[in-house]
Coordinates of N, CA and C and ligand atoms in Angstrom, one line a residue:
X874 N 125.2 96.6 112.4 CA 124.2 97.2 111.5 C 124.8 97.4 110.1
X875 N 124.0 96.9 109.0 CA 124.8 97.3 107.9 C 124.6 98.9 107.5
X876 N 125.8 99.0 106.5 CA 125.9 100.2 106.3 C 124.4 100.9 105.3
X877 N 124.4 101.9 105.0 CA 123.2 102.1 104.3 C 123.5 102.2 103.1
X878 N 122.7 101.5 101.9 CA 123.3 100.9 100.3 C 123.7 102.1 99.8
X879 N 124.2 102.1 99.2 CA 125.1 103.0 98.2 C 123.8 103.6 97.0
X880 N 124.1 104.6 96.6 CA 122.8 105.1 95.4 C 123.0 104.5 94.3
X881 N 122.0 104.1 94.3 CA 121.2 103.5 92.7 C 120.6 104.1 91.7
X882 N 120.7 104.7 90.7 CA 120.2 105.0 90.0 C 119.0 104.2 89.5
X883 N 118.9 102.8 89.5 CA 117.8 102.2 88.9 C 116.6 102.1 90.3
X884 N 117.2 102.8 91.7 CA 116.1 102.3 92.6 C 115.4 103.8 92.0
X885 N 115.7 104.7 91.9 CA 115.2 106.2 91.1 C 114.1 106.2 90.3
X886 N 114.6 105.3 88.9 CA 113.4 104.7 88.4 C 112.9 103.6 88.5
X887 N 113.0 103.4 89.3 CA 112.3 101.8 89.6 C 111.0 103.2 90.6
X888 N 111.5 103.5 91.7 CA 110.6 104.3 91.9 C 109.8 105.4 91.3
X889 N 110.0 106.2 90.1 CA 109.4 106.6 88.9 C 108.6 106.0 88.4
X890 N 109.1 105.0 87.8 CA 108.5 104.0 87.1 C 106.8 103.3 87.8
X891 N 107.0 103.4 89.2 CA 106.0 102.7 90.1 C 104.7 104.0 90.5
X892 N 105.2 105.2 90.1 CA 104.1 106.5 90.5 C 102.9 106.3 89.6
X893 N 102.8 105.9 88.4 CA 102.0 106.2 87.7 C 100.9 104.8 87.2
X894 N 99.6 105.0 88.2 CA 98.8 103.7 88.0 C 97.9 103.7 86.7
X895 N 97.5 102.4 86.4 CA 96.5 102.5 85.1 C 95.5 103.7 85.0
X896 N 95.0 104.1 86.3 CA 94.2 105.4 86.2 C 95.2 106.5 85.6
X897 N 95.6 106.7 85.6 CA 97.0 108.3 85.4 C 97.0 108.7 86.8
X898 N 97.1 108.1 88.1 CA 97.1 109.1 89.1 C 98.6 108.9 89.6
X899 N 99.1 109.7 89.9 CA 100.5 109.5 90.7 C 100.9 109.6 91.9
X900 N 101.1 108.5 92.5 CA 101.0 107.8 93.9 C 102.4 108.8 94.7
X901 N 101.7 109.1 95.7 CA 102.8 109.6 96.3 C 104.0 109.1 97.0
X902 N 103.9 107.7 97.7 CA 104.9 107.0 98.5 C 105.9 107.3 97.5
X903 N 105.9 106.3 96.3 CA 107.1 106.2 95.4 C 107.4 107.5 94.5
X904 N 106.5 108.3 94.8 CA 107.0 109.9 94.2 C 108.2 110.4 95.0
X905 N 108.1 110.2 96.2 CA 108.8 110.9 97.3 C 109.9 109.9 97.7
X906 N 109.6 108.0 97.4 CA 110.9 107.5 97.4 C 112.0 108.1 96.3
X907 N 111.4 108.2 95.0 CA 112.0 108.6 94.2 C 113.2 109.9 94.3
X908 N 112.5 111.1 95.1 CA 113.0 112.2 95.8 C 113.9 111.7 96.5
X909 N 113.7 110.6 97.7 CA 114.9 110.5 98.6 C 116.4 110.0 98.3
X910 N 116.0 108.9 96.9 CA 116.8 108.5 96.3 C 118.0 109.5 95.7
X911 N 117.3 110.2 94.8 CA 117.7 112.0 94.5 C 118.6 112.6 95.5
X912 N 118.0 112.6 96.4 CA 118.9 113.3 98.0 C 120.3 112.8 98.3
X913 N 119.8 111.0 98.1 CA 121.2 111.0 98.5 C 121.6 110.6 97.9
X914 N 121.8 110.7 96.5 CA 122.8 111.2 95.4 C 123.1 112.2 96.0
X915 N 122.5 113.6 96.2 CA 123.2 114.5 95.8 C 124.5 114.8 97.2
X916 N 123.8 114.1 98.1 CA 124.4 114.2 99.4 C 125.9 113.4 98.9
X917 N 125.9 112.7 98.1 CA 127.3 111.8 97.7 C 128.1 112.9 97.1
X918 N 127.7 113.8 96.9 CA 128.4 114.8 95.9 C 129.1 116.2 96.5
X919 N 128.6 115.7 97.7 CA 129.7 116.8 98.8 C 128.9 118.0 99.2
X920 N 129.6 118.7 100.4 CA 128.8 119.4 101.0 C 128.1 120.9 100.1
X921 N 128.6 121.4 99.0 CA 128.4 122.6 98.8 C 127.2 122.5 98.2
X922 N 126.5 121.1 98.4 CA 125.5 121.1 97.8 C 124.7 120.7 99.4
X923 N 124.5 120.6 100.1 CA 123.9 120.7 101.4 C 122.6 121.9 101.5
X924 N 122.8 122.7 100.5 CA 121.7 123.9 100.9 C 120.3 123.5 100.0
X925 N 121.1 122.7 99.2 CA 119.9 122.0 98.3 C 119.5 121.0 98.9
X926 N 120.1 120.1 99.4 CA 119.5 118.7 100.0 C 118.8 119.2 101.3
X927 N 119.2 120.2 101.7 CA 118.4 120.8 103.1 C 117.4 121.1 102.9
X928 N 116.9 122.0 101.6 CA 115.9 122.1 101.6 C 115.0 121.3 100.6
X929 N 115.5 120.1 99.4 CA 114.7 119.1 99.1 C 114.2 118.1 100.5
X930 N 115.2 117.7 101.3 CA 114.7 116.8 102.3 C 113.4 117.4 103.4
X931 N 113.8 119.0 103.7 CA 112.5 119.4 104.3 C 111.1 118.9 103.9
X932 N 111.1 119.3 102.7 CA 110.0 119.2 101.8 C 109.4 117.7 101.5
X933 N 110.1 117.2 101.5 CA 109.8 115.5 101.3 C 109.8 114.7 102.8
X934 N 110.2 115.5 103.7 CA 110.1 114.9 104.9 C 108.8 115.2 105.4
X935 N 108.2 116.7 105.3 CA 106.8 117.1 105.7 C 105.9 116.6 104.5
X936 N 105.9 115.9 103.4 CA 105.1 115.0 102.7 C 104.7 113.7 103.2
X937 N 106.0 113.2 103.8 CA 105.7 111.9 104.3 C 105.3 111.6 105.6
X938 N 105.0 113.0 106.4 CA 104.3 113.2 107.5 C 102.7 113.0 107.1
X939 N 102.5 113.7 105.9 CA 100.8 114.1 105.7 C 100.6 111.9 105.2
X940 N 101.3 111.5 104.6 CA 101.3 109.7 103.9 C 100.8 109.2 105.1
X941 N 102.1 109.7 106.1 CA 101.6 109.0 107.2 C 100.9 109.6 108.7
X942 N 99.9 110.3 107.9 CA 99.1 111.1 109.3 C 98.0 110.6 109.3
X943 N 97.0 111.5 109.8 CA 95.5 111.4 109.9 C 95.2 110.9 109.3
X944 N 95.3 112.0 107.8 CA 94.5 112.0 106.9 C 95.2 111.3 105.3
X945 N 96.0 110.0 105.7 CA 97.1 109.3 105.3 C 96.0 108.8 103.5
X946 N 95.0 108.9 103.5 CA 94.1 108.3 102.9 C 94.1 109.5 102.0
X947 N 93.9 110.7 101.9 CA 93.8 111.7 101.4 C 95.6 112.5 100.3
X948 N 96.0 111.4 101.3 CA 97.8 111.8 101.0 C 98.4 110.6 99.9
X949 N 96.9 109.6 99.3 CA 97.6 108.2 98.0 C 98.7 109.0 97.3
X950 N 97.7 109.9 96.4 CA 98.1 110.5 94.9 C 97.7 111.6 95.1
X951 N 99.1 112.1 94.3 CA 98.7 113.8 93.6 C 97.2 113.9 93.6
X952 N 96.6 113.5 93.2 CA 95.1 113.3 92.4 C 94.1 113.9 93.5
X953 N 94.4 112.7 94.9 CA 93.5 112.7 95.9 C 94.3 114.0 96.7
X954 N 95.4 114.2 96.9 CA 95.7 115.6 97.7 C 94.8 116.8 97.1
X955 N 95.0 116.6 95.9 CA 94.7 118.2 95.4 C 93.0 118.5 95.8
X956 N 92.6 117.4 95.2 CA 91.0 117.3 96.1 C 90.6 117.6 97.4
X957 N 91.4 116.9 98.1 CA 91.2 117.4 99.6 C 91.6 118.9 99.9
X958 N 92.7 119.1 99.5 CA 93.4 120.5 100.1 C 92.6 121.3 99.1
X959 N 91.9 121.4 98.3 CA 91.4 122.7 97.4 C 89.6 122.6 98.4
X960 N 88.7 121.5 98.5 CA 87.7 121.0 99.3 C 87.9 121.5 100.5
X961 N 88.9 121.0 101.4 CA 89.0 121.7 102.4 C 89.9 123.3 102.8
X962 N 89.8 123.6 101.9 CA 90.4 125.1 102.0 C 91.9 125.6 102.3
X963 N 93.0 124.2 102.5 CA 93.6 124.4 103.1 C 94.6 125.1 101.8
X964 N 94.4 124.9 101.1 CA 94.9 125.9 99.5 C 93.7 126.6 98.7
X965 N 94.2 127.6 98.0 CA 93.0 128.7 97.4 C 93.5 128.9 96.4
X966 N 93.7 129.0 95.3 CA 94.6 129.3 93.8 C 94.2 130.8 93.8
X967 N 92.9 131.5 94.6 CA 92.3 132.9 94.2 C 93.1 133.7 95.2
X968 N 94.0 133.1 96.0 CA 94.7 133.6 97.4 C 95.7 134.2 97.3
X969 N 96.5 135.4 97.4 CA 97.8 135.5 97.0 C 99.0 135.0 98.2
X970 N 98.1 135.1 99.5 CA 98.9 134.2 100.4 C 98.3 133.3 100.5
X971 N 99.0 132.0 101.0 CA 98.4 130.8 101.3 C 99.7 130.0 102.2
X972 N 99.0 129.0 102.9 CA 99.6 128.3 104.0 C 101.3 127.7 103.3
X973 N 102.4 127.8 104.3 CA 103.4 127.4 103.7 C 103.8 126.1 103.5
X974 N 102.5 125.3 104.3 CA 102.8 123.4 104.8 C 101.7 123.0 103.9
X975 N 101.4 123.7 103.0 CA 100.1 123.0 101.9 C 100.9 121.5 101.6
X976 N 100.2 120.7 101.4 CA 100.8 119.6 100.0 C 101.2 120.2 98.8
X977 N 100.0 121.1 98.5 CA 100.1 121.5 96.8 C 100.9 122.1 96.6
X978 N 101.1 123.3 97.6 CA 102.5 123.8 97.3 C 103.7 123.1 97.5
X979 N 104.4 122.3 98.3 CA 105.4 121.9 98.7 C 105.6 120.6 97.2
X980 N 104.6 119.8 97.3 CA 105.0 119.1 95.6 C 105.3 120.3 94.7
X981 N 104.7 121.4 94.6 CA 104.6 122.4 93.4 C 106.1 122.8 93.1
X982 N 107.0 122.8 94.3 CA 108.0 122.7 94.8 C 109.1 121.9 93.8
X983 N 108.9 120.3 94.2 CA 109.5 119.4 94.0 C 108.9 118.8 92.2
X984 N 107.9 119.8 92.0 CA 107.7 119.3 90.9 C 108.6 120.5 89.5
X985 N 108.7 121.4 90.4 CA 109.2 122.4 89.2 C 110.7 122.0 89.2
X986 N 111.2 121.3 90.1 CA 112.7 120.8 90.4 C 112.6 119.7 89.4
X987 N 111.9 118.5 89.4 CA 111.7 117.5 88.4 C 111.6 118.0 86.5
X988 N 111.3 119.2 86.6 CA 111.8 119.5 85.4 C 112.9 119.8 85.0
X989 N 113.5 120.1 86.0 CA 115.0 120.7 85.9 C 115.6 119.3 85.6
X990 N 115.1 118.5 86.6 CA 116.1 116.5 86.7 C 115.7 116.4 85.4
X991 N 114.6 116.7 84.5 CA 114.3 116.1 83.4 C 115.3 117.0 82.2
X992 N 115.3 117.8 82.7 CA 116.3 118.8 81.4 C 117.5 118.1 81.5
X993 N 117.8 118.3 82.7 CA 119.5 117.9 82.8 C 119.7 116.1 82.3
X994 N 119.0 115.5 82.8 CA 119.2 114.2 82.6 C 119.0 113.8 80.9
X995 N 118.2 114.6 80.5 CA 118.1 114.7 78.7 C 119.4 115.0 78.0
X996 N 119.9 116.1 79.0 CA 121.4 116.6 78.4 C 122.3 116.1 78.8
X997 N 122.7 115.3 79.8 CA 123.6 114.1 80.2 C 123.6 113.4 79.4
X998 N 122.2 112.3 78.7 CA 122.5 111.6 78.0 C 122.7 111.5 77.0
X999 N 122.5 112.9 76.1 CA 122.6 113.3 74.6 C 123.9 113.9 74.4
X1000 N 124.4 114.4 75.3 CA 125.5 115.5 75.2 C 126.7 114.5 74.8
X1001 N 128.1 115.2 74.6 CA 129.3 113.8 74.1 C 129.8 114.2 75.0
X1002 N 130.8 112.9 75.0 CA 131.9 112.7 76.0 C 132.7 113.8 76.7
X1003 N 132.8 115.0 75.7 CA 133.5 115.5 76.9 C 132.8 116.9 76.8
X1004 N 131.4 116.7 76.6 CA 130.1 117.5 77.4 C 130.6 117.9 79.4
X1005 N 130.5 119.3 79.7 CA 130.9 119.0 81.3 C 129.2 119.0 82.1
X1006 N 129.1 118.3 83.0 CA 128.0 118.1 83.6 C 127.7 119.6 84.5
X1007 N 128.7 120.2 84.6 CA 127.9 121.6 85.4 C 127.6 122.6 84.4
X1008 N 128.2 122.4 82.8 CA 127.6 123.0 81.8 C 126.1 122.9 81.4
X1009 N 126.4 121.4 81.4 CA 124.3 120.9 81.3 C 123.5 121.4 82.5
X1010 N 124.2 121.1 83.8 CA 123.0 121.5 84.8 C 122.7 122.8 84.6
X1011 N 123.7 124.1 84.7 CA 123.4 125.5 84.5 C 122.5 126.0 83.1
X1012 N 122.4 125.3 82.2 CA 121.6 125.4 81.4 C 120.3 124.8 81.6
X1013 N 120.1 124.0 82.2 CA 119.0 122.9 82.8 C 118.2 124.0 83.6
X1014 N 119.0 124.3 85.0 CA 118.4 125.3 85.6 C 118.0 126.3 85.4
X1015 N 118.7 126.7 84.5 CA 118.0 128.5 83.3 C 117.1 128.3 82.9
X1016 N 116.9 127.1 82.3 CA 116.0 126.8 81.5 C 114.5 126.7 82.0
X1017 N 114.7 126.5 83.9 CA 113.2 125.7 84.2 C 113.4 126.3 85.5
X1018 N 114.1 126.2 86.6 CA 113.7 125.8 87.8 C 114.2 127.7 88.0
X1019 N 114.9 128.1 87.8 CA 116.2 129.8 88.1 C 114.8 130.8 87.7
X1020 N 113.9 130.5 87.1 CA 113.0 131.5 87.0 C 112.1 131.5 88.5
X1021 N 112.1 130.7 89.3 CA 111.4 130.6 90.9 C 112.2 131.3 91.3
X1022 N 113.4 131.5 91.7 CA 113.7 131.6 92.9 C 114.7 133.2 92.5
X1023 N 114.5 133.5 94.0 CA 115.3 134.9 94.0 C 117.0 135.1 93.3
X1024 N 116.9 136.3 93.0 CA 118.9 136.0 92.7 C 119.9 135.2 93.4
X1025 N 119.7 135.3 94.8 CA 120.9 134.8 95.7 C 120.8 133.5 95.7
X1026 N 119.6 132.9 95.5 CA 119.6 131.6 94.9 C 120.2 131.4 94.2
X1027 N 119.8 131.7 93.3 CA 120.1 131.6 91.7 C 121.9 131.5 91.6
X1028 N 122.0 132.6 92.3 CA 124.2 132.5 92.5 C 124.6 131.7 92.8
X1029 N 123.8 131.1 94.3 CA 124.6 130.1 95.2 C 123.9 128.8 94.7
X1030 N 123.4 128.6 93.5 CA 123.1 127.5 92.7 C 124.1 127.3 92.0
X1031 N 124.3 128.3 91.1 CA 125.5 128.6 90.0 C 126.2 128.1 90.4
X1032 N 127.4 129.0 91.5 CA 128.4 128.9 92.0 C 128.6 126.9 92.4
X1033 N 127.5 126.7 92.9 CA 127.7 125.1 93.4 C 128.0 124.3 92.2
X1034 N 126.9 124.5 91.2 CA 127.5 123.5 90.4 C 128.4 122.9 89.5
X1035 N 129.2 124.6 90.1 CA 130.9 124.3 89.4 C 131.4 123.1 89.8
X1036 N 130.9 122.7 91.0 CA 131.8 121.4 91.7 C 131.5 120.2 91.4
X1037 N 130.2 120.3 90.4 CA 130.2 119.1 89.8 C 131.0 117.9 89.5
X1038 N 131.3 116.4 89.4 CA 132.4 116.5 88.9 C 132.3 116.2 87.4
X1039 N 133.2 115.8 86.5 CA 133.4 115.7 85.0 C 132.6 114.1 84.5
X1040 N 132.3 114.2 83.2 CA 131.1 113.4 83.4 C 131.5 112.2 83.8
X1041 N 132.5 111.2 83.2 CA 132.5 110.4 83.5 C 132.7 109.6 84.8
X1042 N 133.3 110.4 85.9 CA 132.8 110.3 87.5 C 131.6 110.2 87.8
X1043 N 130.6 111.3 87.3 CA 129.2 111.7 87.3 C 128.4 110.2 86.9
X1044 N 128.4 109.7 85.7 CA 128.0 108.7 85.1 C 128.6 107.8 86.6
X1045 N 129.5 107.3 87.3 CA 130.2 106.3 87.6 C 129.4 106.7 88.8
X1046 N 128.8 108.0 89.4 CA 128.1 107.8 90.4 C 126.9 107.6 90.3
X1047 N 126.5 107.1 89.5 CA 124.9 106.6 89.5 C 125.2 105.0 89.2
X1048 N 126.3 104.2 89.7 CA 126.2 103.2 90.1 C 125.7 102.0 89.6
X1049 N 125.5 102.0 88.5 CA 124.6 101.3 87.8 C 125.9 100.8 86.7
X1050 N 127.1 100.9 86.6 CA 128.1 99.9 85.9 C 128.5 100.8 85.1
X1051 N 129.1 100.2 84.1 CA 129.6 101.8 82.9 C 129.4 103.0 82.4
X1052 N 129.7 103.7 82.2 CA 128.7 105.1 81.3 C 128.1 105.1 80.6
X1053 N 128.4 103.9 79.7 CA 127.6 103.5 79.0 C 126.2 102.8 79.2
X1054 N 126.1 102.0 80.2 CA 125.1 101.5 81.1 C 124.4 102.7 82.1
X1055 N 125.3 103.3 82.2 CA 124.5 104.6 83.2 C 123.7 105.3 82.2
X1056 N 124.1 105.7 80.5 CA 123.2 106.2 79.8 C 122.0 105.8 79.2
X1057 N 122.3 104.1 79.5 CA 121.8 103.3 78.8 C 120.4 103.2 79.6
X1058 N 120.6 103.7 81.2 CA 119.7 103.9 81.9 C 118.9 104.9 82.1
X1059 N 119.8 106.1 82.3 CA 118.9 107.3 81.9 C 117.9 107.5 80.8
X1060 N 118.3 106.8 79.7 CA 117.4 106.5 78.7 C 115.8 105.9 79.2
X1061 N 116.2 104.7 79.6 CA 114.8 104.1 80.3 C 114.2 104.7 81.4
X1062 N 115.1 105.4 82.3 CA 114.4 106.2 83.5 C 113.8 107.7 82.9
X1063 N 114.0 108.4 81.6 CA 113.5 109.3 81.3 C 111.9 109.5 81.3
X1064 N 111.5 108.3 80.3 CA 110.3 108.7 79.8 C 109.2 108.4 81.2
X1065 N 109.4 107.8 81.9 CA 109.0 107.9 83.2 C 108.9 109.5 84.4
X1066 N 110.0 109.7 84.2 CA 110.2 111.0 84.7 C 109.1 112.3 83.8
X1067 N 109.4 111.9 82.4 CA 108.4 112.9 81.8 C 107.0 112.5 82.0
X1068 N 106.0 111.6 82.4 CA 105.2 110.9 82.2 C 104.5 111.7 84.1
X1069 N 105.4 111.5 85.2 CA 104.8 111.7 86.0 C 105.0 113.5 86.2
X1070 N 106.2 114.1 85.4 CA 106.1 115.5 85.1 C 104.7 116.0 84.7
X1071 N 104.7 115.3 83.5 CA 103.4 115.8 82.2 C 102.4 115.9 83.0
X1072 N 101.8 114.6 83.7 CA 100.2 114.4 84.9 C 100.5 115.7 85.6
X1073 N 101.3 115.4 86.4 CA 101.3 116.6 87.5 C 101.1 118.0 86.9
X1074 N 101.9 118.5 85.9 CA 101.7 119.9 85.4 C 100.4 120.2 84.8
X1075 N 99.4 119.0 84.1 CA 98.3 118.8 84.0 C 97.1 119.1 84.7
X1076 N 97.7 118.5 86.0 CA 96.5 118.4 87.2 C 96.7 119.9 88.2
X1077 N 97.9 120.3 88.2 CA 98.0 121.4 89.0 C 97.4 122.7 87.9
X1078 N 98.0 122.8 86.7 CA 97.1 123.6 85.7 C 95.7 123.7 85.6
X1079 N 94.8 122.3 85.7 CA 93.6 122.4 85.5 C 92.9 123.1 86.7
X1080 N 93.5 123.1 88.1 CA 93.1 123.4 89.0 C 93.7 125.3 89.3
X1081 N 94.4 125.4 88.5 CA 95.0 126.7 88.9 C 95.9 126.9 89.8
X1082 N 96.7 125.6 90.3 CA 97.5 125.5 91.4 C 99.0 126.1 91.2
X1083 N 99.1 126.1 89.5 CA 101.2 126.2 89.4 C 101.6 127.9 89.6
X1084 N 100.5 128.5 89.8 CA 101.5 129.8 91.3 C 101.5 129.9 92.5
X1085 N 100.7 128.8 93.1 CA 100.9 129.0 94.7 C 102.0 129.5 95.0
X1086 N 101.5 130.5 96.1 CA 102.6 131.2 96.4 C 103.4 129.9 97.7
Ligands
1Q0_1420 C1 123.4 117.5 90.5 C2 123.3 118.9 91.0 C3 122.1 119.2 91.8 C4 121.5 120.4 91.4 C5 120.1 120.7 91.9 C6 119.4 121.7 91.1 C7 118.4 122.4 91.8 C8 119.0 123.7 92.4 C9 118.0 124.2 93.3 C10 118.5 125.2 94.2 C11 117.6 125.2 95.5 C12 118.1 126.0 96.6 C13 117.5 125.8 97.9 C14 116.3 126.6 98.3 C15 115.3 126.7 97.4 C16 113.9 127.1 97.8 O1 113.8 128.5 98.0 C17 113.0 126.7 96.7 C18 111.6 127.2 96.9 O2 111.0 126.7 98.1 P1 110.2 127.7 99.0 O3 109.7 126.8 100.1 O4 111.2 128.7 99.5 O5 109.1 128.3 98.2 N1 113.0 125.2 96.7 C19 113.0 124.6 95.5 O6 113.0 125.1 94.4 C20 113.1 123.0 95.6 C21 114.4 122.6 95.1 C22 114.6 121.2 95.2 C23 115.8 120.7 94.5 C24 116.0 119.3 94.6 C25 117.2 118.8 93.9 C26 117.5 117.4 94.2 C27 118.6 117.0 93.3 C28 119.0 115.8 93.2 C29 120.2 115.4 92.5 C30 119.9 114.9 91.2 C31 121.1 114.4 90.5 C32 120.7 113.9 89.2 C33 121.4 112.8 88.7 C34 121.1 111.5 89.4 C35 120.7 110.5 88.5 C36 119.4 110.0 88.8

């Protein structure tokens, strides 16, 4: 059996890149390949980061239950979920509890994390040479994702991404050839990243969806 490929940075956006159809809607399969791709990056990056991959893979694993369930038709695009789940009741924006296996929430999830990949990967590629990568993330995180979650998160976030390693290892693990080719990529995988951020924050806004609890 071959071994399982090594992470690609360009399958990331290649998957990015493929979410967002002439309509503006953003397809979920390659939203969530995109995600797994993510995963196991970060899984290459050693265990102290396990509490994160544990619980991004939950979340993307019960997504690709709803793609491939029943109601697999309802689960295309962002677009079509939020329809159904707000139609059939199974989310309420007027609710202050609501179901913990929603779609809307669980993307709502993975979407406020995407801003964080979007901060930090902005500051990867702008920052110099001897910019440190757990500098950029901890600022990344402050900046977007550290305002969700409780303190003890927030620590045992901190604390992890001391272990980052220094950039140019970091660059060398997105696999895509030099650091200079790795930025050269991040560059092209950005505006994609912002493009299916921008829809989504759009569409969850118009609907009242970005506090589900
Ligand atoms: C490179 C270092 C990775 C750093 C990841 C930054 C995110 C920190 C998030 C800490 C999450 C802690 C685990 C639990 C969180 C949940 O409480 C929270 C809320 O969910 P719920 O159900 O309790 O309401 N969950 C989340 O906020 C979702 C967090 C998902 C984080 C997914 C991060 C995936 C990261 C991938 C590595 C990307 C490396 C980028 C460079 C690669 C180049 C393409």
């Amino acid at each position: 059996m071959a071994a399982p490929a090594a992470f690609s940075l360009r399958e990331v956006l290649g998957a990015f890149r493929g979410c967002v159809t002439e309509r503006r809607e953003v397809l979920l399969e390659p939203y969530l390949r995109g995600w797994r791709g993510l995963i196991r990056f970060l899984h290459s990056l050693g265990a102290v980061f396990s509490f994160i991959s544990r619980d991004a893979e939950a979340k993307v694993q019960l997504m690709e239950g709803y793609c491939r369930g029943e109601r697999r038709e309802r689960y295309v695009s962002l677009q079509a979920m939020v329809q159904y789940e707000l139609a059939s009741g199974v989310v309420d924006p007027h609710k202050r509890s609501g179901r913990a296996d929603s779609g809307c929430r669980t993307v709502l999830r993975l979407h406020r994390a995407l801003r964080w990949l979007q901060l930090f990967l902005e500051g990867l590629r702008t920052a110099g040479e001897d910019s440190r990568p757990s500098a950029i993330c901890t600022d990344s995180y402050n900046a977007s994702l550290a305002a969700f979650h409780p303190w003890v998160i927030r620590k045992a976030a901190t604390v992890a991404f001391c272990a980052l390693p220094p950039r140019g290892a970091f660059l060398e693990a997105m696999n895509v050839g030099s650091a200079e080719d790795a930025v050269a990529v991040l560059g092209e995988a950005l505006p994609y990243i912002r493009d299916v951020y921008g829809i989504t924050q759009e569409l969850f806004a118009e609907h009242r969806l970005l506090d589900l609890p």
